[in-house]
Short mmCIF file of C-alpha atoms and ligand atoms in Angstrom, two decimals:
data_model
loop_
_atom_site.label_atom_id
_atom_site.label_comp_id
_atom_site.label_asym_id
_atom_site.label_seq_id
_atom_site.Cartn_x
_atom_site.Cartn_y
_atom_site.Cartn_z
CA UNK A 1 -8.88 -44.12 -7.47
CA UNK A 2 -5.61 -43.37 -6.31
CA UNK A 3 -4.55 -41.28 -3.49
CA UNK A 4 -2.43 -38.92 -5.66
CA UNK A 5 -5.34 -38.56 -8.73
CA UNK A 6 -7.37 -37.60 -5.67
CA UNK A 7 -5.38 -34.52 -4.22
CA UNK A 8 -4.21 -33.78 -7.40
CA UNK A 9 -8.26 -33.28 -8.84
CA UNK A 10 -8.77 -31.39 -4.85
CA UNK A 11 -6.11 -28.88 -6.25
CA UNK A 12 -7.27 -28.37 -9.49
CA UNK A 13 -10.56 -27.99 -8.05
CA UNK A 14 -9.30 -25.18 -5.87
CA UNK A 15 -7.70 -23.67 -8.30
CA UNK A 16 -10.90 -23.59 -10.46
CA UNK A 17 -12.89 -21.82 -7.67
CA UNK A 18 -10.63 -19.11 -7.23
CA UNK A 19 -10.49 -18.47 -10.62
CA UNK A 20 -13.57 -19.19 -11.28
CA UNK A 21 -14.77 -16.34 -8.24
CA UNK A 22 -12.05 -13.97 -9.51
CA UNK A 23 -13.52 -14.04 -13.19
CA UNK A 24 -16.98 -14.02 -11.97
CA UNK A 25 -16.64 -10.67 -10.79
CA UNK A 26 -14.96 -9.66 -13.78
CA UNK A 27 -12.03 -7.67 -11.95
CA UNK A 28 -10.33 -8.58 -9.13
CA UNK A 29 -11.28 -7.79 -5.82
CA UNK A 30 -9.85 -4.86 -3.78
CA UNK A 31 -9.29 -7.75 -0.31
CA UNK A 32 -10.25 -4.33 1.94
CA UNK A 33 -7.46 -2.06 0.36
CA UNK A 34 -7.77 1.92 -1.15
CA UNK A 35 -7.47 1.86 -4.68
CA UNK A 36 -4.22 4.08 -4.59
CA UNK A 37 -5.70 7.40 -6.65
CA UNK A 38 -2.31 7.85 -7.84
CA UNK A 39 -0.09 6.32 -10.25
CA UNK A 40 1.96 5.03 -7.75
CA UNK A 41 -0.23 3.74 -5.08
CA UNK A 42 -2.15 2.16 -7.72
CA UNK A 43 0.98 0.07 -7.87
CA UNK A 44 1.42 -0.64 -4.82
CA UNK A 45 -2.83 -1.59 -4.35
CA UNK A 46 -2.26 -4.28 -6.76
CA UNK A 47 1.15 -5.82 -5.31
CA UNK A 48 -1.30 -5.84 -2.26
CA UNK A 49 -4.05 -7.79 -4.51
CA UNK A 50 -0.76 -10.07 -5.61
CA UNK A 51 -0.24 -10.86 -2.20
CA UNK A 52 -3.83 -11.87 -0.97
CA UNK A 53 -4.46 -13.91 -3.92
CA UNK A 54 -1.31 -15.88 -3.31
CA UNK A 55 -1.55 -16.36 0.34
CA UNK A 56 -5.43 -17.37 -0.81
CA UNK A 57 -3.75 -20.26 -2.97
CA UNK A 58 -1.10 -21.27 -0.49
CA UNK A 59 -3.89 -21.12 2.49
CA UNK A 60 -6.27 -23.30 0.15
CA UNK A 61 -3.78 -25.88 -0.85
CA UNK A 62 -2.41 -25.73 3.14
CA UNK A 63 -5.99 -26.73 4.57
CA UNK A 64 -6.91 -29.18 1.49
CA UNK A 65 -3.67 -31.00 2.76
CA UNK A 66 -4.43 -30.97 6.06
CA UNK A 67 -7.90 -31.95 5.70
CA UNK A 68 -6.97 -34.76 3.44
CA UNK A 69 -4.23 -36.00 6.46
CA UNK A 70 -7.28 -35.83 8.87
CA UNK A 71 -9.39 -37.73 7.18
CA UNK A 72 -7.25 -40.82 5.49
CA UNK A 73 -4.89 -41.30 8.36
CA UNK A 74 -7.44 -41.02 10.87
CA UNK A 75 -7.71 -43.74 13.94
CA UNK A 76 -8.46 -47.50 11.94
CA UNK A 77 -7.66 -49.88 14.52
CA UNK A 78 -5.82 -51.05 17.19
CA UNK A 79 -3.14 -52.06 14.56
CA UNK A 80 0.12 -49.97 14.77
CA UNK A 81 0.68 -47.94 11.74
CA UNK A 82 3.71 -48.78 9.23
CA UNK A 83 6.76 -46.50 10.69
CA UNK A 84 8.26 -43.80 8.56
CA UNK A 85 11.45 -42.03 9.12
CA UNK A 86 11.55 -38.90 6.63
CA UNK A 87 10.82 -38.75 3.01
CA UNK A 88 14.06 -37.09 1.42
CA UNK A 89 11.82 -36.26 -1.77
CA UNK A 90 9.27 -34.81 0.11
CA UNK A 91 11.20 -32.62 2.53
CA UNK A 92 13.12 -30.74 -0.62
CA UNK A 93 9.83 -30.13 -2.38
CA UNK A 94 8.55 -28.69 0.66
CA UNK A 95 11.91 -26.25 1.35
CA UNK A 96 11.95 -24.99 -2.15
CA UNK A 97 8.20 -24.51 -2.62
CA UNK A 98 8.14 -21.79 -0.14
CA UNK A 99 11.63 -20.17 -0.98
CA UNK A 100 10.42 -20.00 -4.55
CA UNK A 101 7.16 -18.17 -3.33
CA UNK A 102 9.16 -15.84 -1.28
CA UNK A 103 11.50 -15.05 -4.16
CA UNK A 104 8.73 -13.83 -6.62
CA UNK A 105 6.86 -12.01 -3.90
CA UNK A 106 10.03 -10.10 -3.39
CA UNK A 107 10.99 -9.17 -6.79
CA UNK A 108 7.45 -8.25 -7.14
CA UNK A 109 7.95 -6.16 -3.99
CA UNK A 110 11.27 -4.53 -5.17
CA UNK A 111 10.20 -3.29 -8.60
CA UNK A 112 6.49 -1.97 -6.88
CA UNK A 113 9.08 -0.13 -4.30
CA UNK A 114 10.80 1.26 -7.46
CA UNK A 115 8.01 2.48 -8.96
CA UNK A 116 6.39 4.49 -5.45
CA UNK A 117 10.00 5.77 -4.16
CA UNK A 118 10.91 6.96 -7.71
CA UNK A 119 11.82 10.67 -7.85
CA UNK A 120 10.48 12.68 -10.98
CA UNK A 121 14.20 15.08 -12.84
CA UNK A 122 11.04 16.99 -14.46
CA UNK A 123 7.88 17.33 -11.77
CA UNK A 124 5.15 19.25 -13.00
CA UNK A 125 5.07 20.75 -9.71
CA UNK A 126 6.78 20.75 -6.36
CA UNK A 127 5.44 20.73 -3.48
CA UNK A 128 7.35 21.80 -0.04
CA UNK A 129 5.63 20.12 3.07
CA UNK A 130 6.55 21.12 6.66
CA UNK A 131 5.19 18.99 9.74
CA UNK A 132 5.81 20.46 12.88
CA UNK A 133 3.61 20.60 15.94
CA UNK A 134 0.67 20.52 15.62
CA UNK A 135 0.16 20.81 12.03
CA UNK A 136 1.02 20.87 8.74
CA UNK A 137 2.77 23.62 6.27
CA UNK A 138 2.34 23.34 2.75
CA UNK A 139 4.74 25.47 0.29
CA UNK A 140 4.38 25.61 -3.39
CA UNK A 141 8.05 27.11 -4.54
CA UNK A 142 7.58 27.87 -8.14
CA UNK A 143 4.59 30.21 -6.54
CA UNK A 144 5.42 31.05 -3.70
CA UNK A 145 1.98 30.06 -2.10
CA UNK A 146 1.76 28.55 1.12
CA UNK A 147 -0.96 27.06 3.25
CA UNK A 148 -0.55 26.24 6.96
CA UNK A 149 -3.44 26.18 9.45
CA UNK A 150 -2.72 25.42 12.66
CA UNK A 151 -5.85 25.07 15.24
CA UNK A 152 -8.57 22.41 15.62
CA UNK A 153 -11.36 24.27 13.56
CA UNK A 154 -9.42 24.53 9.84
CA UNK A 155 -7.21 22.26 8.46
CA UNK A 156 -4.31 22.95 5.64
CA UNK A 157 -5.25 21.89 2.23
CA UNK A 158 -2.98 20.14 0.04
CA UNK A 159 -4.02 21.11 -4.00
CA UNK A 160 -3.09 18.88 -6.39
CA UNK A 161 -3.78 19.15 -10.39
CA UNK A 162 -4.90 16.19 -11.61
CA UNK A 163 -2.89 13.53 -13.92
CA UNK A 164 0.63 16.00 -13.19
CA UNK A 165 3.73 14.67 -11.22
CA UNK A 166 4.25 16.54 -8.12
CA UNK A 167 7.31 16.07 -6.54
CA UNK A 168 7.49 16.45 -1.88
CA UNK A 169 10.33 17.15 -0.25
CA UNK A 170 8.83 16.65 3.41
CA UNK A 171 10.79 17.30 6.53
CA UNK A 172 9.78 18.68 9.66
CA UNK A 173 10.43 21.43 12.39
CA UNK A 174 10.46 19.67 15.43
CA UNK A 175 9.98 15.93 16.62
CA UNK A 176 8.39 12.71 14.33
CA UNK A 177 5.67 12.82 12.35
CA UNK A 178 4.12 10.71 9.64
CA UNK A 179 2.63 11.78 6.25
CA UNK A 180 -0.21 9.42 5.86
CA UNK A 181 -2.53 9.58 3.09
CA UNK A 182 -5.29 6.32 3.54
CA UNK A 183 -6.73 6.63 0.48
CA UNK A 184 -3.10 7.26 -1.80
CA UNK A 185 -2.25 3.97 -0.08
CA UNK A 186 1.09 5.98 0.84
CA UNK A 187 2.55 6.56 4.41
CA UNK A 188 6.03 8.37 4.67
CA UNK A 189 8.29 9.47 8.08
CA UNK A 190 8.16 13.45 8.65
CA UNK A 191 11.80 13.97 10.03
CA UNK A 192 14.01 16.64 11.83
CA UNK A 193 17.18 16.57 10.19
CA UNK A 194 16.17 14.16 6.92
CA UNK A 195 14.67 15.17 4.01
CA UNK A 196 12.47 12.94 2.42
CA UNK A 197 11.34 12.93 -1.25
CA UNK A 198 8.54 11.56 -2.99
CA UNK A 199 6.06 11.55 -6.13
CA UNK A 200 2.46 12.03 -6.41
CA UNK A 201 0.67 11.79 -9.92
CA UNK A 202 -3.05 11.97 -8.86
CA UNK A 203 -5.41 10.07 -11.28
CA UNK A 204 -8.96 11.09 -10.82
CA UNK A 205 -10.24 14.87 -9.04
CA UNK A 206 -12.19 14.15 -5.74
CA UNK A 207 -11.08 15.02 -1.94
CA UNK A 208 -9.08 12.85 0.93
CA UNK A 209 -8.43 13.25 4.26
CA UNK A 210 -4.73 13.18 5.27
CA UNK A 211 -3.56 12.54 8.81
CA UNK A 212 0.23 12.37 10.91
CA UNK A 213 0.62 8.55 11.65
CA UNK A 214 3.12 8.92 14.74
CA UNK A 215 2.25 9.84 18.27
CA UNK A 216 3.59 13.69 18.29
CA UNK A 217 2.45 15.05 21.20
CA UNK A 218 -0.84 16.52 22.71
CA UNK A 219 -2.60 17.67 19.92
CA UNK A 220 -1.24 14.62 17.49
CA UNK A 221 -4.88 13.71 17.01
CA UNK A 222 -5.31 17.36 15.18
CA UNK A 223 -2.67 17.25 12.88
CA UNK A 224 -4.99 16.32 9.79
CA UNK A 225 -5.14 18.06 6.30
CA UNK A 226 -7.37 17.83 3.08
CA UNK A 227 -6.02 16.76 -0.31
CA UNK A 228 -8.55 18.33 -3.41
CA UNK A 229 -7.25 16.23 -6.59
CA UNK A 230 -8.61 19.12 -9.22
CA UNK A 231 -8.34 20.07 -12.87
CA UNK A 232 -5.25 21.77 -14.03
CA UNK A 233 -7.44 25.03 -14.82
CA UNK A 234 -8.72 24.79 -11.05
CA UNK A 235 -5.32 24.40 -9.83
CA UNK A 236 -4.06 27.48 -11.43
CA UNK A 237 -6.80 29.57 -10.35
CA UNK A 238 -6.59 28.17 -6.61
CA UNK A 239 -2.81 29.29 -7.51
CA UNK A 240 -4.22 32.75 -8.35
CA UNK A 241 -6.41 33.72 -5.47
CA UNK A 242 -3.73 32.30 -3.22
CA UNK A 243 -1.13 34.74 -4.74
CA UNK A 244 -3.29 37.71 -4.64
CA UNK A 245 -4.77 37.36 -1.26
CA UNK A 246 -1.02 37.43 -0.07
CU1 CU B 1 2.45 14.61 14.17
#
């Protein structure tokens, strides 16, 4: 059998059992990652599935090669080898292999960064968030309801309605901060002086845990806040006993 019938069938067969693992379990695996919980970290949780499952296929095929090098042009004999000085063919296959790879991954990246930094004319709801040190102020315009906690017993709480677009406009009061949500697969820089924008459109009600991702100060390791993803109808009567208790 030929050398080339041989790596050829080793590909194939690689191929196979990476489809065959991904079918299998029926949906494709999460490789570590949140599932997003919104519409647009959902997007951005499977360009992160994209990406393992092609570095999977370009590790596989990497080590099949190499393995196949090992073994057929190991050590035979005392006899030098026939002397080869470049392979023109070879060398262009192997240039524009990876720059095509590169291109799709990045036009995969650029419309996925489309989606997530998109800003909604018509939000459902907007949502004012403050960092400053050491916490977190969140300000709901259209109600005039705020929540800030500052302290290491209580945290804020972010309230979202569930399946709505909520528009942030997040800046802060006083040095850098981060807006990190885990489990939205979403991270964005809390700035003096900039004002950020952003769009949430949660997809299922349950509760996350939100944190500042940049070294603030003393207390940085406080600065956390809940997220409750609710039902509209629980949203507007959070809404309610926020506005009378003011
Ligand atoms: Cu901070």
């Amino acid at each position: 059998m030929s050398r080339k019938i041989l790596l050829s069938r080793g590909i194939r067969g690689v191929a196979v059992l990476v489809a065959g693992a991904v079918l299998a379990s029926c949906k494709i695996p999460s490789f570590g990652a949140f599932h997003g919980n919104t519409v647009q970290g959902n997007s951005t949780y499977h360009l992160w599935q994209g990406f393992f499952i092609a570095s999977i296929f370009v590790g596989g095929i990497t080590f099949l090669l190499l393995g196949y090098a090992l073994i057929r042009f190991r050590r035979h004999g005392d006899a030098i080898p026939k002397q080869v000085h470049g392979n023109t063919k070879l060398e262009v296959f192997y240039t524009v292999i990876p720059v095509l790879i590169v291109a799709v991954l990045f036009v995969f990246t650029v419309r996925v960064e489309n989606k997530v930094d998109a800003v909604s004319r018509n939000p459902n709801l907007r949502v004012d968030v403050t960092a400053f040190q050491w916490g977190w102020k969140f300000y709901y315009p259209s109600y005039r309801v705020a929540t800030i906690t500052q302290g290491v017993d209580a945290y804020p709480t972010l309230e979202l309605p569930v399946g709505e677009t909520a528009t942030f406009q997040l800046v802060s009061n006083d040095v850098v901060h981060g807006f990190y949500l885990p489990q939205f697969d979403f991270s964005r820089y809390a700035l003096p002086g900039v004002t950020n924008y952003f769009d949430f459109t949660p997809q299922h009600t349950a509760s996350f845990v939100g944190r500042c991702s940049q070294l603030c100060g003393l207390y940085h390791a406080e600065m956390l806040f809940y997220v409750h993803v609710v039902t509209p109808a629980q949203f507007a009567s959070w809404i309610d006993t926020h506005q009378k208790a003011r």
